[in-house]
Short mmCIF file of C-alpha atoms in Angstrom, two decimals:
data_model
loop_
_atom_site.label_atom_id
_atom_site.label_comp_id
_atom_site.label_asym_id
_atom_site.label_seq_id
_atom_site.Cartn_x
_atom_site.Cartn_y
_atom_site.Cartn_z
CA UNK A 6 11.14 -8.59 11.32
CA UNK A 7 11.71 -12.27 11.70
CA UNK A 8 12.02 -13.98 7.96
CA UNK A 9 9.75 -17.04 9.14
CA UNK A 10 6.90 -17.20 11.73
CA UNK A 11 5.87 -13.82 11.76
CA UNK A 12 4.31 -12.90 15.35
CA UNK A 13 1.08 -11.55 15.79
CA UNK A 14 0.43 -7.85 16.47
CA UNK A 15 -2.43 -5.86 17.38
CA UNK A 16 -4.83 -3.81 15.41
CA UNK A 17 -3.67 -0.89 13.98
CA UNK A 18 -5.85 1.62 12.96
CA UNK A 19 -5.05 4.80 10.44
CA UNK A 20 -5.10 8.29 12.11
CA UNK A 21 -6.87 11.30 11.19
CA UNK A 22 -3.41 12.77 10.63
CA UNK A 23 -2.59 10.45 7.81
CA UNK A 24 -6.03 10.99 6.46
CA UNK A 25 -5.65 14.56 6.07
CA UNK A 26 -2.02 13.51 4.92
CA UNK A 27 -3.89 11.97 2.10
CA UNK A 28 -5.83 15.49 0.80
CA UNK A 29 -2.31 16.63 -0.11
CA UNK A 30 -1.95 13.60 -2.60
CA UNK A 31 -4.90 13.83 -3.64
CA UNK A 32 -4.36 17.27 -5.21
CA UNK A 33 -0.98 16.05 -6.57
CA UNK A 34 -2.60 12.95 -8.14
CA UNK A 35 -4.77 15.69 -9.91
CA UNK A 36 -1.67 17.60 -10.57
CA UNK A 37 -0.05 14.65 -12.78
CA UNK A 38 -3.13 14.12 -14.06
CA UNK A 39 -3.38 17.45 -15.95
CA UNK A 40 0.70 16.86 -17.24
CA UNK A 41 0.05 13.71 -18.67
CA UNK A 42 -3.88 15.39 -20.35
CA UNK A 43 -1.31 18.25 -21.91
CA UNK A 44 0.94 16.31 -23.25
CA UNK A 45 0.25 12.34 -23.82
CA UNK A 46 2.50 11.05 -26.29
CA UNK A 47 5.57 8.67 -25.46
CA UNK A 48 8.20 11.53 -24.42
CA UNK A 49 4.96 13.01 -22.03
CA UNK A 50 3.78 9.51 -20.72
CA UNK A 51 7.42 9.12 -19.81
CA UNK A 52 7.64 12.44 -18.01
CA UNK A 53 4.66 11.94 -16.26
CA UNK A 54 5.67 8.68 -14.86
CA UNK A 55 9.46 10.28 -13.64
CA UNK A 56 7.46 12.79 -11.83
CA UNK A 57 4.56 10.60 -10.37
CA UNK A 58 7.51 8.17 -8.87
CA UNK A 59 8.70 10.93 -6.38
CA UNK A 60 5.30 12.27 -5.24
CA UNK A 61 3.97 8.55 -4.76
CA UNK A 62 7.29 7.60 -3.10
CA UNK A 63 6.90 10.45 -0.88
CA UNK A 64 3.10 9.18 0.17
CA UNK A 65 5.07 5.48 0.30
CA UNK A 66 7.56 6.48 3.26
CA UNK A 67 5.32 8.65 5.35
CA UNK A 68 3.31 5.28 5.42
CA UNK A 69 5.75 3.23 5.76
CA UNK A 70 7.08 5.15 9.03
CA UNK A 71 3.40 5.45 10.11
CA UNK A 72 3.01 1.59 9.94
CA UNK A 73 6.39 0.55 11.93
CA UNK A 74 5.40 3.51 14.74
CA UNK A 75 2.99 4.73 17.14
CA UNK A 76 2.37 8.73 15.24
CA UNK A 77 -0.72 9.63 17.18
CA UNK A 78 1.55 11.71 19.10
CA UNK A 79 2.34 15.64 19.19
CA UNK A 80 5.58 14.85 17.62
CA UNK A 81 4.47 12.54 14.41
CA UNK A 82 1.61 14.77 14.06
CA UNK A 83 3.78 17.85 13.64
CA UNK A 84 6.30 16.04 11.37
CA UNK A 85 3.30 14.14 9.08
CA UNK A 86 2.04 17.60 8.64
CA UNK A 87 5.52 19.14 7.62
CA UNK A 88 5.84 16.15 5.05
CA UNK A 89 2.54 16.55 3.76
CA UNK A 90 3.65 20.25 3.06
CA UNK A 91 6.43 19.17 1.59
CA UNK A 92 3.92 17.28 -1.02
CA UNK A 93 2.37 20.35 -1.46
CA UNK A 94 5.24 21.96 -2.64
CA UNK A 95 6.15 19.35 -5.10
CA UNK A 96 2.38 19.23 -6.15
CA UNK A 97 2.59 23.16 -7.15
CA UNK A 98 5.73 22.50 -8.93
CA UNK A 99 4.30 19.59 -11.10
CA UNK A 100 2.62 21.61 -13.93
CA UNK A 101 6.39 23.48 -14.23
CA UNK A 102 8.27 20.67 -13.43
CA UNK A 103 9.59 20.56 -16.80
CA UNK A 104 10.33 24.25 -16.88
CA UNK A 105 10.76 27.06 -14.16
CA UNK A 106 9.70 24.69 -11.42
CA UNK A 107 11.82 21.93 -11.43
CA UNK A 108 14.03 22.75 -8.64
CA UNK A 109 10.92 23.32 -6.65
CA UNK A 110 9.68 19.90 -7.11
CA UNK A 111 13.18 18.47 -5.93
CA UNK A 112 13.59 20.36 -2.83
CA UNK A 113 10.00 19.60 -1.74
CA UNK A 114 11.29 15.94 -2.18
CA UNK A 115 14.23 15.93 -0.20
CA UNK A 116 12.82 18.34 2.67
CA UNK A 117 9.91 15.51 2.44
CA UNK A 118 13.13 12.61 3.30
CA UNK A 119 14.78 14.83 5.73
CA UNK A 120 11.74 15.04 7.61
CA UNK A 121 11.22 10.94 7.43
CA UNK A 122 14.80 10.46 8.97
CA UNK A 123 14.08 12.98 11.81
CA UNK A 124 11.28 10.99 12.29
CA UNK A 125 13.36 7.73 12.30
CA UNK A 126 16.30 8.88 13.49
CA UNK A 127 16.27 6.72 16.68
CA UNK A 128 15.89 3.47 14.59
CA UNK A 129 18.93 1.77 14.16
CA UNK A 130 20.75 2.00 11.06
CA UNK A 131 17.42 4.28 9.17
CA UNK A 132 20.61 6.00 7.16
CA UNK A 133 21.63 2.95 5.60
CA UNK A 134 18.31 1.86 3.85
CA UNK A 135 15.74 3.55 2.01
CA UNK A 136 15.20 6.02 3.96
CA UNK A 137 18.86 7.34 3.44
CA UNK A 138 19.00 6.90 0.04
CA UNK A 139 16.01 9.61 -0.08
CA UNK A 140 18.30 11.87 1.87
CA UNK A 141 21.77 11.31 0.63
CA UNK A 142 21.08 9.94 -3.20
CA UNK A 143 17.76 10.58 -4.72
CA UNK A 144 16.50 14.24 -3.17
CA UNK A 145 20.16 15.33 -3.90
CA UNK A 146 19.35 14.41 -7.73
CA UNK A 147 16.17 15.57 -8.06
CA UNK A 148 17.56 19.09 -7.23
CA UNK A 149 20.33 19.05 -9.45
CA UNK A 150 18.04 17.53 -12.02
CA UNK A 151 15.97 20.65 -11.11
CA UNK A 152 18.91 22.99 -12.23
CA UNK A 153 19.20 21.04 -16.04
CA UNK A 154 17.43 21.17 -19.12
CA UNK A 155 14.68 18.89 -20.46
CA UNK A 156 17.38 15.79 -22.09
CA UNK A 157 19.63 15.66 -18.75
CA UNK A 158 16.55 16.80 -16.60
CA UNK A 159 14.54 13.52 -17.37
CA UNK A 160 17.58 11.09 -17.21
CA UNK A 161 18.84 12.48 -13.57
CA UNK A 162 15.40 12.20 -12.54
CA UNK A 163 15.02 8.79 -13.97
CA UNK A 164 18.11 7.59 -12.35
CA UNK A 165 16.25 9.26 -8.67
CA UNK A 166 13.43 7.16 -9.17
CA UNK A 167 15.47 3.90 -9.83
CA UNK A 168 17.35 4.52 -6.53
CA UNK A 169 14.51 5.08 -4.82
CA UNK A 170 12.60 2.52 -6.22
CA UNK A 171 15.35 -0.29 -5.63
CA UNK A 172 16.15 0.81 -2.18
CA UNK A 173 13.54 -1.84 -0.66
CA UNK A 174 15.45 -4.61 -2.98
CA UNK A 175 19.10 -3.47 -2.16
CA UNK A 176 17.98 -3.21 1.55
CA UNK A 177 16.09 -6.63 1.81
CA UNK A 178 18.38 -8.56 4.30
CA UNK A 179 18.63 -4.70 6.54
CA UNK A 180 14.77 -4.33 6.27
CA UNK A 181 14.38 -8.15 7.83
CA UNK A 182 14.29 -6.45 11.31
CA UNK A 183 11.17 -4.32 10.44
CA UNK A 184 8.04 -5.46 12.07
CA UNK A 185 4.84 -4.42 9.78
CA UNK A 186 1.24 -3.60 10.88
CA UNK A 187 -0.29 -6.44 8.70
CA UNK A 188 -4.02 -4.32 9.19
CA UNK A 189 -2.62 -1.07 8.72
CA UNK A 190 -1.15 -1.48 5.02
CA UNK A 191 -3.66 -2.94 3.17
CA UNK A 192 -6.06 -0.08 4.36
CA UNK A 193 -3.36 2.98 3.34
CA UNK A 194 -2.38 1.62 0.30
CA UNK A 195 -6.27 0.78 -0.86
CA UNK A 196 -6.94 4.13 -0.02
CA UNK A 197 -4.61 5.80 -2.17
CA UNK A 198 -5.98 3.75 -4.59
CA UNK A 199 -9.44 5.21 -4.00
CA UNK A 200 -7.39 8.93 -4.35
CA UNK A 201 -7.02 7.45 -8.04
CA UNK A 202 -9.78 6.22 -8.49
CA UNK A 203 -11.35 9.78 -7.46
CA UNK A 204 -9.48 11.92 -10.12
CA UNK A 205 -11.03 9.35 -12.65
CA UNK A 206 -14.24 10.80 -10.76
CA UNK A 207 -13.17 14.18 -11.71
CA UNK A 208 -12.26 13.43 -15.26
CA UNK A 209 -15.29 12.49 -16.11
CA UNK A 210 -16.83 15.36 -14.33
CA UNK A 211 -14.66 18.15 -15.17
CA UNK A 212 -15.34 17.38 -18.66
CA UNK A 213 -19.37 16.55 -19.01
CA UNK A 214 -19.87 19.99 -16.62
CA UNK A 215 -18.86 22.09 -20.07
CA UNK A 216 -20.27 19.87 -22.30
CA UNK A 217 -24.32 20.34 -23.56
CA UNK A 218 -25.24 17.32 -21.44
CA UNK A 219 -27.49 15.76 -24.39
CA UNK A 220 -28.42 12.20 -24.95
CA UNK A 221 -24.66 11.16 -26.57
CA UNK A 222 -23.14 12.79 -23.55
CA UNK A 223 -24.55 11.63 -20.59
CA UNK A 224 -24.26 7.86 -22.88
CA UNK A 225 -20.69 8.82 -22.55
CA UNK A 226 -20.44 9.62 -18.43
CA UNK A 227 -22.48 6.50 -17.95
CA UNK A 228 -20.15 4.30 -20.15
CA UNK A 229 -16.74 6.19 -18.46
CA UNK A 230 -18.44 5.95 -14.86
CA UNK A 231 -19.29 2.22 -15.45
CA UNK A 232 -15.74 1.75 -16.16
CA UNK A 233 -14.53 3.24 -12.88
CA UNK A 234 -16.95 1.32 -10.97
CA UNK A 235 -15.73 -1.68 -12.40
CA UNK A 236 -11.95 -0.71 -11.87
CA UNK A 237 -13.39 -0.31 -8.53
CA UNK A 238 -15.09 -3.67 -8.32
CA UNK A 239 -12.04 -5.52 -9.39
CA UNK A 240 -9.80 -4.64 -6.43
CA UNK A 241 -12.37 -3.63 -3.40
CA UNK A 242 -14.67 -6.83 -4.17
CA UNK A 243 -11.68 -9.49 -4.31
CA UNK A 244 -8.26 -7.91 -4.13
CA UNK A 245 -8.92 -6.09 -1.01
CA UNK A 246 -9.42 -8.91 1.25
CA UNK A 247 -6.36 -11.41 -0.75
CA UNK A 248 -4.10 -8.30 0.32
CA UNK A 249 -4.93 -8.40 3.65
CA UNK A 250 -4.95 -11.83 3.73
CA UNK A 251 -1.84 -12.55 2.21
CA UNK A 252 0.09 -9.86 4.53
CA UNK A 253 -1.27 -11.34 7.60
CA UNK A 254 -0.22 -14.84 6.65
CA UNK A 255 2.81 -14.49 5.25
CA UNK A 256 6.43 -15.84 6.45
CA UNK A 257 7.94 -12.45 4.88
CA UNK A 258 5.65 -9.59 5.28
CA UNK A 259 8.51 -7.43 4.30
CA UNK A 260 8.25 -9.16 1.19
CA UNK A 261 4.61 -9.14 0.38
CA UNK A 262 4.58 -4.77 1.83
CA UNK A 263 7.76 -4.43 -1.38
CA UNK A 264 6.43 -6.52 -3.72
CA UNK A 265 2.21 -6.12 -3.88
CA UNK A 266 2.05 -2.62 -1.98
CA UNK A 267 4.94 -0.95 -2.68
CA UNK A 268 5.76 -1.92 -6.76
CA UNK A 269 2.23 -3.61 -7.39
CA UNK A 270 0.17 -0.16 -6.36
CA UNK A 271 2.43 1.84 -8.45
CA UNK A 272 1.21 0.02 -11.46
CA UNK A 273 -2.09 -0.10 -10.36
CA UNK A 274 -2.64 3.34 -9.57
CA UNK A 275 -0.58 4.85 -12.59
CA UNK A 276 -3.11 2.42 -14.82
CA UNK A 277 -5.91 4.14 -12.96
CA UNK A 278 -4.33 7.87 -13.82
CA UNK A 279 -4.17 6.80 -17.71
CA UNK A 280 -7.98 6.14 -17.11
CA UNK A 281 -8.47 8.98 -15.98
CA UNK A 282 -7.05 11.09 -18.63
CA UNK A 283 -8.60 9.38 -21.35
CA UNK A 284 -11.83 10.32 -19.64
CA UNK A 285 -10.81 13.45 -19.95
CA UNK A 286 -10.89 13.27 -23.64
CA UNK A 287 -13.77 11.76 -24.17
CA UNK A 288 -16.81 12.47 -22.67
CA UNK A 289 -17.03 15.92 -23.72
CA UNK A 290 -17.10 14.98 -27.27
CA UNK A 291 -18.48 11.62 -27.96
CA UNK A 292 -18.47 11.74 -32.21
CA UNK A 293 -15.02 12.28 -32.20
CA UNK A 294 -12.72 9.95 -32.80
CA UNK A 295 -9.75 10.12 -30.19
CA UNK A 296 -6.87 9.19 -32.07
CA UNK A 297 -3.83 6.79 -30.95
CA UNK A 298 -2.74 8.93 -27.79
CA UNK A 299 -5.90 9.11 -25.81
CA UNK A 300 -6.70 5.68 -26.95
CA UNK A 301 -3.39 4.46 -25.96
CA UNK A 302 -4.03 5.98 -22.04
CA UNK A 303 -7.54 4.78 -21.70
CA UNK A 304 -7.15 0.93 -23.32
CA UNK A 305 -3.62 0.69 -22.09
CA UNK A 306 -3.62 2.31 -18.69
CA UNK A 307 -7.06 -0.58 -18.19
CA UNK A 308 -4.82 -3.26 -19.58
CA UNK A 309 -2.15 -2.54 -17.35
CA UNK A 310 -4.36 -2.21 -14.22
CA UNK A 311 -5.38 -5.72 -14.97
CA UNK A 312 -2.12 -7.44 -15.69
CA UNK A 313 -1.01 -6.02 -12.44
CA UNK A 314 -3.26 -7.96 -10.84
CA UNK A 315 -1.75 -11.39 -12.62
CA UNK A 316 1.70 -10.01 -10.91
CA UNK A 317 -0.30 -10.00 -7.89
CA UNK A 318 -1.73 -12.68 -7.19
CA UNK A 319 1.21 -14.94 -8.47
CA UNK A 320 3.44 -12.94 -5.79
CA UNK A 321 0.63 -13.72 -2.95
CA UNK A 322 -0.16 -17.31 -3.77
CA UNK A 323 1.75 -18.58 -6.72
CA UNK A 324 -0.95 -18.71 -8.95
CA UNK A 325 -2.57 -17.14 -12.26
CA UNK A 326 -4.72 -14.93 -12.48
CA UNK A 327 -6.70 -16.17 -15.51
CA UNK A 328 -9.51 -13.87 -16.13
CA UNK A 329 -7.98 -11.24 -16.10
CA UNK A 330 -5.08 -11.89 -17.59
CA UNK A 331 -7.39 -12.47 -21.00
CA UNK A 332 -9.45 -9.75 -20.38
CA UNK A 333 -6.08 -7.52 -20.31
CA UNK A 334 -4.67 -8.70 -23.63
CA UNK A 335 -8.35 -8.54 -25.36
CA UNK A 336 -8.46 -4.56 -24.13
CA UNK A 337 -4.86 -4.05 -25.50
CA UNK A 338 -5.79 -6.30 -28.82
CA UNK A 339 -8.16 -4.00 -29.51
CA UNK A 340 -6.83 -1.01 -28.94
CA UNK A 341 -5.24 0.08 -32.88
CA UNK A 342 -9.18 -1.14 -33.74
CA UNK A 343 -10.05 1.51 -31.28
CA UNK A 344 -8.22 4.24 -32.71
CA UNK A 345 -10.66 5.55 -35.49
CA UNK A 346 -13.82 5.15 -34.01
CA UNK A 347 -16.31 7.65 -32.33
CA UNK A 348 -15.21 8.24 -28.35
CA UNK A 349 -18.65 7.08 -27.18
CA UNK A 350 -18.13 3.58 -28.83
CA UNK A 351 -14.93 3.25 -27.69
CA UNK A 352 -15.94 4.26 -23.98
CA UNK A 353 -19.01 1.87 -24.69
CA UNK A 354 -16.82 -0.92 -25.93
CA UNK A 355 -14.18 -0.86 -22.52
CA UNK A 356 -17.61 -0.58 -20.21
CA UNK A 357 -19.19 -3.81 -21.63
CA UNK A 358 -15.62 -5.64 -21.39
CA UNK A 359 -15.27 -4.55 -17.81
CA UNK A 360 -19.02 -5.27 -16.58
CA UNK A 361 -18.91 -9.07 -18.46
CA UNK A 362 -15.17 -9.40 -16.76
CA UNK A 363 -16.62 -8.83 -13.65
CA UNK A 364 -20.23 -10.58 -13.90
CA UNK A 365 -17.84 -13.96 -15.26
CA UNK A 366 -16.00 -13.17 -11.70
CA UNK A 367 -18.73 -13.56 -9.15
CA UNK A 368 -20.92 -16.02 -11.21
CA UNK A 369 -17.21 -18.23 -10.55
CA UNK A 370 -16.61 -17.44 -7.19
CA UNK A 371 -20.20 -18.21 -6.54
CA UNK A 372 -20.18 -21.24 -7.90
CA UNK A 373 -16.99 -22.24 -6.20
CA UNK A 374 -19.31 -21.28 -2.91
CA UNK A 375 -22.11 -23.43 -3.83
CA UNK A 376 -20.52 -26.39 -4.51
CA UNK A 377 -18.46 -26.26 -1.28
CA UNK A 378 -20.09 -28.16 1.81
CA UNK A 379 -21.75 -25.30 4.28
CA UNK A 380 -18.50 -25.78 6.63
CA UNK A 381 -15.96 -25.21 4.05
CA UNK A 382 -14.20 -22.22 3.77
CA UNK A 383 -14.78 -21.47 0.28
CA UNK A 384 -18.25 -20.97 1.33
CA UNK A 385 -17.44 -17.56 2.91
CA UNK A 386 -19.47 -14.33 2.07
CA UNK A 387 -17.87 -12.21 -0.50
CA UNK A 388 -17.95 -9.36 1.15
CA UNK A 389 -16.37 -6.00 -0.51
CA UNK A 390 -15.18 -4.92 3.14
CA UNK A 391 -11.79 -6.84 4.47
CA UNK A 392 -12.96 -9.44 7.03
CA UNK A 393 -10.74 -10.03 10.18
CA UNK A 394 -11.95 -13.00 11.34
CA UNK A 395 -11.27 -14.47 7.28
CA UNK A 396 -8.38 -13.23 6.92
CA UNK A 397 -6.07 -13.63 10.43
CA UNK A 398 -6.28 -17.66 10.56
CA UNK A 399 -3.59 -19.34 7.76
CA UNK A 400 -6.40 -22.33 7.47
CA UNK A 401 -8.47 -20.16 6.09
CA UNK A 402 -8.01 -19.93 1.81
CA UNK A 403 -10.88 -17.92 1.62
CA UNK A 404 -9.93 -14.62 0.60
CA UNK A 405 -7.13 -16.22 -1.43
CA UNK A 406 -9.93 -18.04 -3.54
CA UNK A 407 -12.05 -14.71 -3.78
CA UNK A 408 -8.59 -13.13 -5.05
CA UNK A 409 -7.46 -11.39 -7.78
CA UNK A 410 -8.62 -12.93 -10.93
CA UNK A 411 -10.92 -14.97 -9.00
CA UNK A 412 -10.93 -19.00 -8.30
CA UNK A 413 -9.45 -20.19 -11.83
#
């Protein structure tokens, strides 16, 4: 892919293969999910997070190869469905990951990579770029990681992830020949987004089923679910369309694909998991105070899904995302005050933040609108869904000025 003056391509739509790709994931988000609910102090959030790089890395290069190729073919079909078995594999091993099962979890990886280069294989030079790294450095690792005990166990598998997650870096002037689908990223990586976003679903659900389902309870699913809507609302009511946007513009979409899908949705969706857990502690018992670990996942996975939208939007258009920039360091000032207090004020106390965040958003962006004439483009709808016809002409700011944190 051509460094300036990206050419235009054609719409490229996600197949129902990839889709039920996704259900694999979706389990295995549920999977790290219940590692990090057992054990959620630093040594466990750490864990969690060496795990969660392979199994989102994994989802990252069947994408990735789904973008750059035509795979609504016998062929891609076959091999999307051996990776996403693959997946399944490592999602089984991830409760025993850090016991019996961590072999498991490292072979599903690399058969995952080995099926990516088959895949590949006719593109020149696939060994000598990510893709190879998964074969030749990283699976290799994981398995021998597999084989060790918990101290040398988390540092090989920490040293996997780094490879694999500094491959795209390393690789930078190789990847330049890659031509991206600008309409076909921004819809797979917002919808494994919506996979996290889901198991927040669950935790919230899982836990009020066994609960008695009294006043103080269902106060406590209607605080938690009013904070996933509003996680929601922050990236499907502005991000969405700046994404788009900013990969269809761009003079480096290879750039924009490493830097906002690739590394930014790994912060945002592991912010969304921490959610989730903390959910998972809360509802079912509202009086009770949480204590510094469940706190900790709940304030500080929100505080670093909104801080990864100041990364963001300073990597799309070079500016700061004000709002909620703020409204991340007020949720992480206040999490020690959170510590000793009842779980339905804390929930309570995140849901009001999050709903006034996101009420300050649009009353900005709609004044922004109003004050433009009727011609200009910062009078265009704010639509939740990504608009084509917005987002394809470079004269258009609009969905940059809906963006992350909003017009300020």
């Amino acid at each position: 892919m051509a460094t300036t003056g990206e050419p235009a391509v054609g719409e490229k739509r996600v197949t129902w293969a990839e889709l039920y790709f996704d259900l694999v994931f979706v389990f295995a988000v549920t999977q790290v999910s219940g590692l990090l609910h057992h054990h959620h102090d630093g040594r466990g959030v750490a864990e969690a997070l060496v795990v969660f790089v392979p199994v989102y890395w994994c989802w990252v290069g069947t994408t990735v190869q789904a973008n750059i190729r035509d795979v609504d073919n016998l062929r891609d079909r076959v091999g999307i469905l051996l990776v996403g078995l693959a997946g399944l594999f490592m999602a089984l091993a991830v409760p025993g990951a850090w016991g019996r099962r961590g072999v498991l979890l490292g072979a599903g990886y690399w058969l995952a990579r080995v099926v990516l280069v088959v895949l590949l294989i006719r593109l020149p030079g696939v060994w000598r770029g990510p893709y190879g790294v998964g074969v030749l450095v990283s699976g290799p690792l994981l398995v021998i990681g597999g084989l060790l005990p918990g101290g040398p166990r988390l540092a090989l598998w920490a040293v996997a992830a780094a490879c694999d997650l500094a491959a795209p870096v390393l690789f930078r002037r190789r990847l330049a020949t890659v031509s991206y689908h600008p309409s076909h990223m921004p819809e797979r990586f917002a919808t494994f987004l919506l996979v996290a976003l889901g198991e927040s679903i669950v935790g919230i659900g899982a836990t009020a089923a066994r609960a008695r389902l009294d006043a103080p309870e269902l106060t406590a699913v209607a605080a938690a679910f009013t904070i996933s809507a509003g996680l929601w609302w922050q990236y499907f009511v502005y991000a969405a369309d700046a994404m788009r946007y900013a990969v269809e513009v761009s003079d480096s979409r290879r750039d924009v694909v490493r830097r906002i899908f690739q590394y930014g949705h790994l912060a945002l969706v592991a912010g969304v998991i921490g959610v989730a857990v903390g959910f998972g502690e809360t509802v079912a018992d509202p009086w009770r105070a949480l204590g510094p670990g469940a706190v900790a996942l709940l304030y500080g996975g929100c505080g670093l899904y909104l801080l990864t939208f100041g990364y963001t939007r300073w990597m799309m258009f070079r500016k700061v995302a004000t709002t909620r920039i703020a409204a991340a360091l007020l949720v992480l000032a206040l999490l020690p005050a959170m510590v000793d207090l009842p779980a339905l004020a804390v929930l309570v106390t995140l849901a009001v933040l999050l709903v006034a965040l996101n009420v300050l958003e649009h009353l900005r962006v709609e004044r922004a609108a109003t004050g433009a004439p009727e011609s200009s483009p910062t009078a265009a709808p704010t639509s939740s869904a990504p608009s084509a016809s917005t987002a394809s002409t470079p004269s258009v700011p609009a969905p940059a000025e809906r963006s992350v944190g909003g017009p300020v």
